[in-house]
Coordinates of C-alpha atoms in Angstrom, one line a residue:
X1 CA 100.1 195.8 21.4
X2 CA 102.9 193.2 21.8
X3 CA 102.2 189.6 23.6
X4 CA 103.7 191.1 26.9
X5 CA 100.9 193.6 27.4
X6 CA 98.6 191.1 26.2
X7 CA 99.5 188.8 28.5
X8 CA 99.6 191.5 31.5
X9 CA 96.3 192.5 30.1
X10 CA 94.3 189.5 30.5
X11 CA 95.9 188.9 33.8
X12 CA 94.1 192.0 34.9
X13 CA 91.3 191.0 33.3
X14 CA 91.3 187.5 35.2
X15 CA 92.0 189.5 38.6
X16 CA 88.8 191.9 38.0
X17 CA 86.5 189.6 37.1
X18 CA 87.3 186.3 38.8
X19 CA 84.3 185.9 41.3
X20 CA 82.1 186.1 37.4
X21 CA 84.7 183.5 35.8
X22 CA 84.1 180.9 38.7
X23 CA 81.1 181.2 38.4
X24 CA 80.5 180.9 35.0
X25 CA 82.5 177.7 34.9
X26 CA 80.9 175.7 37.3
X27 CA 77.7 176.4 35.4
X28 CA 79.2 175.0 32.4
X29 CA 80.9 172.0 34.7
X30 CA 77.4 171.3 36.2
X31 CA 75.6 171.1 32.7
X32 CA 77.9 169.0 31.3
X33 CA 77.9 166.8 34.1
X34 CA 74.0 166.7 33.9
X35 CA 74.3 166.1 30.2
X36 CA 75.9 163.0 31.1
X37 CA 73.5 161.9 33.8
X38 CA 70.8 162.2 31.6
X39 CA 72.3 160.2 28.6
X40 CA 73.0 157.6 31.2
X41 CA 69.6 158.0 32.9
X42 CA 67.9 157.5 29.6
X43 CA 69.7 154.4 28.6
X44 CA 68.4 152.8 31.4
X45 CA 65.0 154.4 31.2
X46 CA 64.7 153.4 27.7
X47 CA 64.8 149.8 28.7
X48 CA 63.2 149.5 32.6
X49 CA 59.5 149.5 31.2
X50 CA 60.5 146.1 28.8
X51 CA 62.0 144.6 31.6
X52 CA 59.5 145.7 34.2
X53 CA 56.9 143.9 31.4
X54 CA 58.8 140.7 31.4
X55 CA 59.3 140.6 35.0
X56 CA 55.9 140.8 36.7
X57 CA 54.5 138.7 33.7
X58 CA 57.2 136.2 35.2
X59 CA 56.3 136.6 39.1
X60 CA 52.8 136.2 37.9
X61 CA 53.6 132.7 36.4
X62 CA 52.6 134.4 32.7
X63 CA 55.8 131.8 31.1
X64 CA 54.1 132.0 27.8
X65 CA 53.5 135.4 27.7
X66 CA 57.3 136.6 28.9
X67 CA 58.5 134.6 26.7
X68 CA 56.8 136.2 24.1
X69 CA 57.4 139.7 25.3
X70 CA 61.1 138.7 24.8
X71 CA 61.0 137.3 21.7
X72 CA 58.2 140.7 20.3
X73 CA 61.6 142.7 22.0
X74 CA 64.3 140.9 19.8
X75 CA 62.1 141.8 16.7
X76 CA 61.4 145.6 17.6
X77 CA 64.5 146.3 19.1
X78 CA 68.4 147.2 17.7
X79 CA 71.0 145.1 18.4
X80 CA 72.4 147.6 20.9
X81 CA 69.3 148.3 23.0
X82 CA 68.7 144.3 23.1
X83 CA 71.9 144.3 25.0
X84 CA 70.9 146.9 27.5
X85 CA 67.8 144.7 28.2
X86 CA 69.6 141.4 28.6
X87 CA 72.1 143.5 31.3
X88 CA 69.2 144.9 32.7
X89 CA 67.2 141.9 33.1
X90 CA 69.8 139.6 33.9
X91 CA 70.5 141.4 37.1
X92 CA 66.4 141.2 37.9
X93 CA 65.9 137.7 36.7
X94 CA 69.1 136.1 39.2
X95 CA 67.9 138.5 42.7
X96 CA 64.5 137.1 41.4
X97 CA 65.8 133.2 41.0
X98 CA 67.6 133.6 44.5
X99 CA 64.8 134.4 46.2
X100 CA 62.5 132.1 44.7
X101 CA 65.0 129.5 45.7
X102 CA 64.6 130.2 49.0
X103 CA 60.9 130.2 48.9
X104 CA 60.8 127.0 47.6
X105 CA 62.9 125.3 49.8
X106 CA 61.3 127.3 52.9
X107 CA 57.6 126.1 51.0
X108 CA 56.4 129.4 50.5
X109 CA 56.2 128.7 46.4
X110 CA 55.5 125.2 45.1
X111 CA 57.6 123.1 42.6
X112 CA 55.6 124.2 39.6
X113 CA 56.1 127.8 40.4
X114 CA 59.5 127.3 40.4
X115 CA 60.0 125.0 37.3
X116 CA 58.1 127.6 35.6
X117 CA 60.5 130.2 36.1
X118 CA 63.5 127.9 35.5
X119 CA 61.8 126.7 32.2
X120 CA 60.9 130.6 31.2
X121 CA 65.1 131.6 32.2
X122 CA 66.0 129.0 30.2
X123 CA 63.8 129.8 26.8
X124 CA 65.4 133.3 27.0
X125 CA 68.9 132.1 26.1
X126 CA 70.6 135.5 26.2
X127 CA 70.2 135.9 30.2
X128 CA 73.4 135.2 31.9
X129 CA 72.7 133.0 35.2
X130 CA 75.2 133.8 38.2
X131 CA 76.3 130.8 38.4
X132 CA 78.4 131.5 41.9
X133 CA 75.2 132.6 43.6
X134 CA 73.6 129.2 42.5
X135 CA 76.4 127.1 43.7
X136 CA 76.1 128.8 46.9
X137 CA 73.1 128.6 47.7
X138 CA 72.9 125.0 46.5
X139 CA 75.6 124.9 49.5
X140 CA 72.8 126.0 52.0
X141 CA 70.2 123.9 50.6
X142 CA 72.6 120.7 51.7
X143 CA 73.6 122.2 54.8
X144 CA 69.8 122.3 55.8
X145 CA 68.9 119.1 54.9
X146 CA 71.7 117.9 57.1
X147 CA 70.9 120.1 59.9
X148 CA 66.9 118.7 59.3
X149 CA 65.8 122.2 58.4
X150 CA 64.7 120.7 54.9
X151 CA 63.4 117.5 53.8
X152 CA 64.9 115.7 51.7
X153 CA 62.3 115.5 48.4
X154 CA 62.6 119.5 48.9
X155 CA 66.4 119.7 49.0
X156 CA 67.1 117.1 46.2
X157 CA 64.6 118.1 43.9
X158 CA 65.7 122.1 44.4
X159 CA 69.5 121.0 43.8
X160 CA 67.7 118.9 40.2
X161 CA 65.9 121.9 38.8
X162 CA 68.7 124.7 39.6
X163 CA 70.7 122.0 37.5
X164 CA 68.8 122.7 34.4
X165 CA 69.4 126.3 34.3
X166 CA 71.9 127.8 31.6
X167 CA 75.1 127.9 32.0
X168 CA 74.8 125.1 35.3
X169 CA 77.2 122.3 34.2
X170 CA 78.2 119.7 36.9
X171 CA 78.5 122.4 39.5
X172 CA 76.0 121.1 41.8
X173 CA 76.4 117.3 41.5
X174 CA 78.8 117.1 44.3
X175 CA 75.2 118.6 46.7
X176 CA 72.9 116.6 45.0
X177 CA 75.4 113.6 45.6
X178 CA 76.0 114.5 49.2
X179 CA 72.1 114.9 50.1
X180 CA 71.6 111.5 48.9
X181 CA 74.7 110.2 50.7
X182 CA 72.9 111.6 54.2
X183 CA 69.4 110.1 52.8
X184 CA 70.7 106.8 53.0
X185 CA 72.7 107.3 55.6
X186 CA 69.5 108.0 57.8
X187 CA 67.6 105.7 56.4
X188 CA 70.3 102.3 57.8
X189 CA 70.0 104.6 61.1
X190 CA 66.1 103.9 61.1
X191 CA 66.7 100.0 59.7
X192 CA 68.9 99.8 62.5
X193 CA 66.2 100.9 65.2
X194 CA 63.7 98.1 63.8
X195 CA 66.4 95.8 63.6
X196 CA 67.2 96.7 67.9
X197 CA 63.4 97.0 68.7
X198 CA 63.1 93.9 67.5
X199 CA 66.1 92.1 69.3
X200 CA 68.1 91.9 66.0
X201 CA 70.8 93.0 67.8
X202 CA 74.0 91.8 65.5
X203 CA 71.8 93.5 62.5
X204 CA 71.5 96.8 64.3
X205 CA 75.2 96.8 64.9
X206 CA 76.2 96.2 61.4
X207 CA 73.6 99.2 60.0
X208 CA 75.0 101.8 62.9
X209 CA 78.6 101.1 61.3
X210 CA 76.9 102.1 57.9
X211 CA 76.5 105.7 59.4
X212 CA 78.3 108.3 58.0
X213 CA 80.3 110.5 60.2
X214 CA 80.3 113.4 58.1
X215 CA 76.5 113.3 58.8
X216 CA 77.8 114.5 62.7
X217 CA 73.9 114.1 64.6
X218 CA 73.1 110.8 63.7
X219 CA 76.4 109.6 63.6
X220 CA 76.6 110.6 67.4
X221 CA 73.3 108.7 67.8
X222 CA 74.5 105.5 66.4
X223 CA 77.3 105.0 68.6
X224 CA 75.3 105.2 71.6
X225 CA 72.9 102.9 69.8
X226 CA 75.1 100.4 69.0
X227 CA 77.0 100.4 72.2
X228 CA 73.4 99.7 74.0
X229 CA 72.9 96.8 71.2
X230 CA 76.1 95.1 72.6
X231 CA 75.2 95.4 76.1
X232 CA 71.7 94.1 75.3
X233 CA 72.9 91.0 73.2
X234 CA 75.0 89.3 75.7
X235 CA 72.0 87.9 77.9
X236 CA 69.3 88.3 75.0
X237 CA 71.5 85.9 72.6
X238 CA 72.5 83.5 75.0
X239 CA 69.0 82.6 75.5
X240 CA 68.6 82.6 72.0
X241 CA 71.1 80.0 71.2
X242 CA 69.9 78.1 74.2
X243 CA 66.2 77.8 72.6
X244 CA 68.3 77.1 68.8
X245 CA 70.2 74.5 71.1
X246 CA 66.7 73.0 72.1
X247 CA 65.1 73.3 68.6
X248 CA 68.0 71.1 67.3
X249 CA 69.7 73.9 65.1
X250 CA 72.9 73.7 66.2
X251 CA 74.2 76.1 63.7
X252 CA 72.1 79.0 64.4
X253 CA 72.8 78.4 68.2
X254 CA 76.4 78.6 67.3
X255 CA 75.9 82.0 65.2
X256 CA 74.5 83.9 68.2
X257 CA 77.4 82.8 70.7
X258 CA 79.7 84.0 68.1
X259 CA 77.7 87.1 67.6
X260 CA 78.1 87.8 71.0
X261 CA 81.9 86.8 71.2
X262 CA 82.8 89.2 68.7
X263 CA 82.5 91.9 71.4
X264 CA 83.2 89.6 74.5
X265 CA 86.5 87.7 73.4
X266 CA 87.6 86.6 76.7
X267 CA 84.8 85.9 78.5
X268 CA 84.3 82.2 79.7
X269 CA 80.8 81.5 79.2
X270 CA 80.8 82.6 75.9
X271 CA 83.7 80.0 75.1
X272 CA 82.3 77.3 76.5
X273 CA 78.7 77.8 74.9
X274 CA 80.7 77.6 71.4
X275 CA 82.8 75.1 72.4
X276 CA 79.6 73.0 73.4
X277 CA 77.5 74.0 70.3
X278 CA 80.5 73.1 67.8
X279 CA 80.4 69.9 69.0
X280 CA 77.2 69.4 69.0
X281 CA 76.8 70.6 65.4
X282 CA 79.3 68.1 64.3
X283 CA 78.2 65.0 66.4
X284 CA 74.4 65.9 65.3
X285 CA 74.3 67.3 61.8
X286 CA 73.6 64.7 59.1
X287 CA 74.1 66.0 55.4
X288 CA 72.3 64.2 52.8
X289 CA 75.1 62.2 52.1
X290 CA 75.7 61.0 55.3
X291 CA 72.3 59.6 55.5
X292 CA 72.6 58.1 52.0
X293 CA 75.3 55.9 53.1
X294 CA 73.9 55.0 56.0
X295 CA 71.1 53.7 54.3
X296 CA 72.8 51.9 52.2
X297 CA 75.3 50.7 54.9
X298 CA 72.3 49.3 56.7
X299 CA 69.8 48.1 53.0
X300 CA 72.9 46.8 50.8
X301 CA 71.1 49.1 48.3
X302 CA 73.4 51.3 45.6
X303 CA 74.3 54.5 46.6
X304 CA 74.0 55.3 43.0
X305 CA 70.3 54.4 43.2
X306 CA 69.3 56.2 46.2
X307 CA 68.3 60.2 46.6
X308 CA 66.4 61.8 49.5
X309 CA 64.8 64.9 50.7
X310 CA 65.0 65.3 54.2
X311 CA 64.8 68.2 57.0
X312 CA 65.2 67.6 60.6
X313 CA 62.9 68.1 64.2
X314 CA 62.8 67.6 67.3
X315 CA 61.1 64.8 68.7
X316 CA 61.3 64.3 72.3
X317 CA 64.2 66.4 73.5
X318 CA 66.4 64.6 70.5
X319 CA 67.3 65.1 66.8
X320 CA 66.1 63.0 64.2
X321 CA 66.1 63.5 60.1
X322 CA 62.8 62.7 58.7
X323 CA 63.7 61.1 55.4
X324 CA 61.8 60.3 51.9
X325 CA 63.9 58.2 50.5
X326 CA 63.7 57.2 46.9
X327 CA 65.0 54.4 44.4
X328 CA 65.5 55.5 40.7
X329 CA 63.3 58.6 41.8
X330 CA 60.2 56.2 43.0
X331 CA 59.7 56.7 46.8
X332 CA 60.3 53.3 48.9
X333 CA 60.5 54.6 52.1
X334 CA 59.7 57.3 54.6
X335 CA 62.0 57.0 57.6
X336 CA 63.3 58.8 60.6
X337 CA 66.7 58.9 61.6
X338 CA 68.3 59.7 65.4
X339 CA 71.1 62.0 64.5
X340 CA 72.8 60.8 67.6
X341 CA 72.2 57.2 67.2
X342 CA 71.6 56.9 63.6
X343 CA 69.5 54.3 64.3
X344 CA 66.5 54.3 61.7
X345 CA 62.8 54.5 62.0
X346 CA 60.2 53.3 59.0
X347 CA 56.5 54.4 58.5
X348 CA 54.4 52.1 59.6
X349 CA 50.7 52.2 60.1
X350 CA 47.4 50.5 59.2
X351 CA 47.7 51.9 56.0
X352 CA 51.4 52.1 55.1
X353 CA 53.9 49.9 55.7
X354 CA 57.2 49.9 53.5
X355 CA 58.2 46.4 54.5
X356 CA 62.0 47.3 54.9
X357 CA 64.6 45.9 56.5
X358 CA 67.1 47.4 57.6
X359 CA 65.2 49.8 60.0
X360 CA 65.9 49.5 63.9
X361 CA 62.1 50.1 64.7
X362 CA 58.8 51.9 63.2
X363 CA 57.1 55.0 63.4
X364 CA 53.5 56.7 62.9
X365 CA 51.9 59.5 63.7
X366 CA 48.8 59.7 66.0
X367 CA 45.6 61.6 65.3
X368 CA 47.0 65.3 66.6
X369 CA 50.2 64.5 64.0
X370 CA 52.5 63.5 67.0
X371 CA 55.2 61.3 66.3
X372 CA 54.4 57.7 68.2
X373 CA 57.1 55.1 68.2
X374 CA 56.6 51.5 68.0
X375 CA 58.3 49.4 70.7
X376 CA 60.9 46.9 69.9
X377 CA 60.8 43.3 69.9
X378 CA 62.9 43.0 72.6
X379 CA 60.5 44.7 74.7
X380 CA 57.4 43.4 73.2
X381 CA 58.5 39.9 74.8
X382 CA 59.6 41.6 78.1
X383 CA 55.5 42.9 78.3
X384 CA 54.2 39.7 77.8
X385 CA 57.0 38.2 79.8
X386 CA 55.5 40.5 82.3
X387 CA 51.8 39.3 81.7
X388 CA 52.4 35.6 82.1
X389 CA 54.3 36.2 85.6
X390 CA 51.7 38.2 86.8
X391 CA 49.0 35.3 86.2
X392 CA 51.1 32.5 87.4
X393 CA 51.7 30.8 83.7
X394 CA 54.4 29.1 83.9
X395 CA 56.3 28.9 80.3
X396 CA 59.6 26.7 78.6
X397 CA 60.4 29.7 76.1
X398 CA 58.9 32.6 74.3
X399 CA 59.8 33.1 70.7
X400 CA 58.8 35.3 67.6
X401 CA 57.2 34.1 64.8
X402 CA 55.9 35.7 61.5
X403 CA 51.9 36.4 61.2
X404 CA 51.5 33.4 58.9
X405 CA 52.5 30.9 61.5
X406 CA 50.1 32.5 64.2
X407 CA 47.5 32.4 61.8
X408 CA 47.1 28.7 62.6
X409 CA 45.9 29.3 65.7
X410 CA 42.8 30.0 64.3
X411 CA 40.1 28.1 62.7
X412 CA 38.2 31.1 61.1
X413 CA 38.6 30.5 56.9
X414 CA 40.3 33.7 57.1
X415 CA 42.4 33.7 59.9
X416 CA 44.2 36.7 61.9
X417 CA 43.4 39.0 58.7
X418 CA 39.7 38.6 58.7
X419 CA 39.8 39.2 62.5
X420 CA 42.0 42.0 62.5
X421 CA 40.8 43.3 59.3
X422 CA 43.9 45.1 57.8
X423 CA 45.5 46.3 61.2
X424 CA 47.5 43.1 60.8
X425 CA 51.0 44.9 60.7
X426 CA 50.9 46.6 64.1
X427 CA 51.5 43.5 65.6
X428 CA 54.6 41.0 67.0
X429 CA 53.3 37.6 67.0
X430 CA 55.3 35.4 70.1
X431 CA 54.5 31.6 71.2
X432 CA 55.0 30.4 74.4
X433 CA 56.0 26.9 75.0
X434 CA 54.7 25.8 78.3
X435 CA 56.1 22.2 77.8
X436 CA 55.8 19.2 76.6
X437 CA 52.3 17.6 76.7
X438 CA 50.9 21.4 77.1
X439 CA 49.5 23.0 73.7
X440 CA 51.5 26.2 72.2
X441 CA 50.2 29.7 73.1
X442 CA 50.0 32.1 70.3
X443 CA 49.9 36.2 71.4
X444 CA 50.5 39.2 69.7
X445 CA 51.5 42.8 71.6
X446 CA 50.5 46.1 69.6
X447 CA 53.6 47.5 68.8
X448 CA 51.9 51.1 69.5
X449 CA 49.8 50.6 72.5
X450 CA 51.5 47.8 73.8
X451 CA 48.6 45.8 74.4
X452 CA 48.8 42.2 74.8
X453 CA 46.5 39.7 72.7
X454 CA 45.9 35.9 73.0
X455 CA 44.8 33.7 69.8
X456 CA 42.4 31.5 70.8
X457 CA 41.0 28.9 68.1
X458 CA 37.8 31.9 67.3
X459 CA 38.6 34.5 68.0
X460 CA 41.1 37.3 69.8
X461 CA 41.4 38.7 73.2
X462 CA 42.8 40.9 75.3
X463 CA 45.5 38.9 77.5

């Protein structure tokens, strides 16, 4: 038989029994193809139990015990089959990591539970992290802590554990660095609340500027904040410089107008208050210097030997500079001095008296620690100029004498200090020459109370 009617043969053949030959080919198609299932099947059988193991040992916060199942695996295992298991249980261990993420941001796991896990991914070196998946969800973590649907220990400490894992390098920095951004952010929002509930107006203002606007909600709210702050300010800050203006302190009276002007430029009142408090604060305000050479101006003493400490008060609706003032670092004075005047004003009690003299006048304080001031010469005689004209005494002159040349106007052994008996210094001592062939007066006035005393030979009395 040649190859032709071989060939023709077969064709027959074919044409006979084709149904048979279809049939017997998809049988041997089919089992090959199941062949193949099953090899592929029980590859990924052979491994499903170990990582099933490892798995539920890991959702059941069993670290210790995963870890070893891993590390039992590595020694029993080939090379080859070890690789299954990492493919196979990386896939597990990142759906499981996800999801615990979430949990623990939505508080449905605590932080332990999820350190844990971290911790136990990280011990089995050979599981590959999805590092995308991470990065993205470290994206929604910062997106709800902005939109307030995390808090912020939650959403930071999430974005510092999912940093530890394997394989996470700097990726989620620019989160962790954006959640604290918006922390303090919201916290100069709340600083600036306080600062406007408690009429810290200019304060407030500078903390709503601090906002960020990517953080878009309280960004919006500290706008309207702050424009309410400079609405609030103008009348609230007027009056405060008023009361600085009445406390003497010039300077802070002068801060709020120019707080206020910042926002209200043009407007009139608020120029005139600063013109008026600028010059008060340079017609008023003594340095230490300045009172320095006044004293010595006034004492002929060294500037060179002179220091003070000093701070100023009010004292009747005017400024004064209460003054230690010290030679060579010893204290030889305690003074008060009118900012406007300048004139000067030394202790001088019962007790104290520095025995200066370049004061214009003397000072004490009363019993409730009020400031009393003596009166002046002048007006010491004017009083008792006063007195004589009420009771008819006719007089030549009046004129001031020291204590020691009163003193002879009394016989006591003594004199005006045994009679007095150390109050001796509180006094201006005047004679009144009636005329000739009429004896000499001798009186004193109280340079405090203003009472008027006449020296008689024994004793003292009221005039």
């Amino acid at each position: 038989m040649n190859f032709k009617e071989l060939f023709y043969k077969c064709v027959d053949f074919i044409d006979i029994y084709k149904k048979n030959i279809i049939t017997v080919s998809l049988s041997v198609l089919g089992v090959i193809v199941l062949v193949i299932v099953f090899f592929i099947s029980s590859d990924e059988l052979s491994v499903q139990k170990e990582v099933d193991t490892l798995l539920e040992n890991i959702e059941n916060r069993r670290y210790n015990i995963a870890i070893d199942n891993y590390s039992n695996y590595e020694k029993k295992f080939s090379d080859s089959k070890m690789k299954r298991i990492d493919k196979t249980l990386s896939k597990k261990i990142n759906k499981l990591l996800l999801e615990s993420g979430d949990k623990y941001v939505n508080k449905e796991i605590t932080k332990e539970q999820y350190v844990g896990m971290i911790n136990t991914i990280n011990a089995i070196e050979n599981i590959e992290v999805d590092v995308g998946r991470i990065i993205e969800q470290s994206q929604r973590v910062s997106d709800m802590y902005k939109e307030e649907n995390a808090d912020y220990d939650t959403a930071l400490s999430y974005i510092s554990m999912a940093s530890t894992l394997n394989g996470i390098s700097n990726e989620l920095d620019g989160y962790k660095s954006n959640i604290e951004q918006i922390h303090e952010s919201r916290l100069v929002y709340e600083k600036a609340n306080e600062n406007k509930e408690n009429h810290m107006y200019y304060e407030a203002i500078q903390d709503y500027d601090k906002v960020l606007d990517k953080d878009d909600k309280y960004y919006k709210k500290a706008q309207k904040e702050k424009d309410e702050c400079i609405d609030l300010m103008y009348d609230d800050y007027i009056e405060k410089a008023d009361e600085s203006n009445k406390d003497g302190d010039y300077e802070s009276a002068l801060r709020y107008i120019e707080y206020v002007k910042k926002y209200y430029p043009d407007d009139e009142n608020i120029l005139n208050l600063e013109k008026k408090y600028k010059e008060k604060l340079s017609i008023y305000t003594l340095s230490a210097d300045d009172i320095i050479n006044l004293i010595s101006k006034k004492g002929n003493i060294s500037k060179n030997s002179l220091s003070i400490n000093s701070y100023y008060q009010m004292i009747d609706g005017e400024k004064y500079y209460c003054v230690e003032v010290l030679e060579y670092g010893m204290l030889t004075d305690e003074i008060l001095v009118n900012a406007k005047t300048k004139e000067i004003y030394s202790y001088k009690d019962s007790n104290k008296d520095y025995k200066n003299t370049y004061c214009n006048g003397y000072f004490r304080y009363d019993n409730s620690g009020k400031v009393q001031f003596a009166i002046s010469e002048e007006k010491a005689k004017f009083i008792l100029q006063n007195k004589l004209e009420k009771n008819d005494e006719k007089y030549k002159e009046i004129y001031e004498v020291s204590k020691n040349k009163a003193d002879r106007y009394v016989e006591d052994e003594k004199g005006l200090e045994n009679i007095l008996k150390g109050n001796e210094g509180l006094y201006y001592y005047e004679i009144v020459n009636k005329g000739f062939f009429r004896p000499k007066e001798a009186f004193m006035i109280n340079m405090y109370s203003e009472k008027v005393y006449i020296i008689s030979q024994k004793e003292i009395k009221e005039y």
